[in-house]
Amino acid sequence: MNALMAVHPGPVRRRGPSLTVDLDAVAANTKLFAARTEGALMAVVKADGFGHGAVGVARTALSNGASWLGVTSIDEALPLRDAGLRAPVLSWLNPLDADFATAIGSRVDLAVPSREHLDAICRAGIGARIHLQLDTGMARDGAAPSAWAALCRAARHAERLGSVSVVGVMGHLGCADEPADPDNAAGRTRFAWGIEVARASGLRPPLRHLAATAATLTDPLSHHTMSRVGAGLVGIDPSHTTVLSPAMTLTAPVVGVRRVRAGTPVGYGHAWSAPRATNLALLPLGYADGLPRASYGRAEVSLRGVRHQVVGRISMDQVVVDVGEATVAVGETATVFGPGHAGEPTVAEWASWADTIEHEIVTGIGSRVAR
Ligand SMILES: *Cc1c(COP(=O)(O)O)cnc(C)c1O
């Protein structure tokens, strides 16, 4: 203990760019989703909880109405077990040579999109809990409808042999962010068909799940017995129908301030020049830290509660802010984005400045930003 303390004399000091996650916001969002569906709520914490920290988001969600966890790969599932989380966890996208044996031993449920995956899981061990995964209209993950009946029969066979237990059927909607899109009804119909085929094969999966964030908010017919919600838990609503609580704040210290004359070019390519004499502030983060370079010309940050334009090209490691005649000192903290309560830019604004979606902003914050 003493030796440890000598090596780590105090808490880590965060002097550089810093990302803060408001778990109270995650709690409030989770409660809202739990109240929106009569089914169970799976907290999807893939991609490190959409960049918000998988374990913290998972624990918060499980204390506020979620009963399941969902991730993409087994590699994302195991750290949740290592952190002591015991709730059921589903992993839905794995290569054929994934470590299915460890998944089974760690009670990680597995989505099965193909015969090959079923066979690999059966070879890896006894007792896997599986969710048969149907492509409900995205031509992405999940079995094609033409392969579905054979997959259901094979899964039933494996179940009778005691190799696996089929606990779920899952699909995913590609256009749920546009509630009026007729492809949503087509996806629901295909999912209902998939359940019928599974039943006709003798399967009785208690869990049937199709809806993610947008469908949970806008399409009760898609709810079935469980919703898989990721973006919504961290305050992102792809359907733009519901007020959620954004959970992420990104700040950076001012590391330089300089007075420049009218006509002074700034940054790579001299893409921007000062139209007048002004003050420029330098922030030590750039596109390697997740600030999209494409937001050039539109992006803003907040200093002392006032918004200022990011000027010149966004570099890998730094950006320049035109603060005009505002008084700004080295060492102050700029807010790159936050929930917007104090007028600062939001993740939604950064996404629109970069012509992308909020998901890409929050999952793209680089590893050298302190959490
Ligand atoms: C990412 C993902 C989700 C969660 O989607 P959100 O829109 O973020 O709620 C659900 N299911 C699958 C299969 C996913 O890949």
PDB file of C-alpha atoms in Angstrom, residues 1-10:
ATOM      1  CA  MET A   1       0.000   0.000   0.000  1.00  0.00           C
ATOM      2  CA  ASN A   2       2.724   2.441   0.966  1.00  0.00           C
ATOM      3  CA  ALA A   3       4.758   1.515  -2.059  1.00  0.00           C
ATOM      4  CA  LEU A   4       1.700   2.095  -4.229  1.00  0.00           C
ATOM      5  CA  MET A   5       1.103   5.457  -2.677  1.00  0.00           C
ATOM      6  CA  ALA A   6       4.683   6.445  -3.337  1.00  0.00           C
ATOM      7  CA  VAL A   7       4.224   5.639  -7.010  1.00  0.00           C
ATOM      8  CA  HIS A   8       0.855   7.408  -7.210  1.00  0.00           C
ATOM      9  CA  PRO A   9       1.200  10.442  -4.954  1.00  0.00           C
ATOM     10  CA  GLY A  10      -2.265  11.855  -5.641  1.00  0.00           C
TER      11      GLY A  10
END
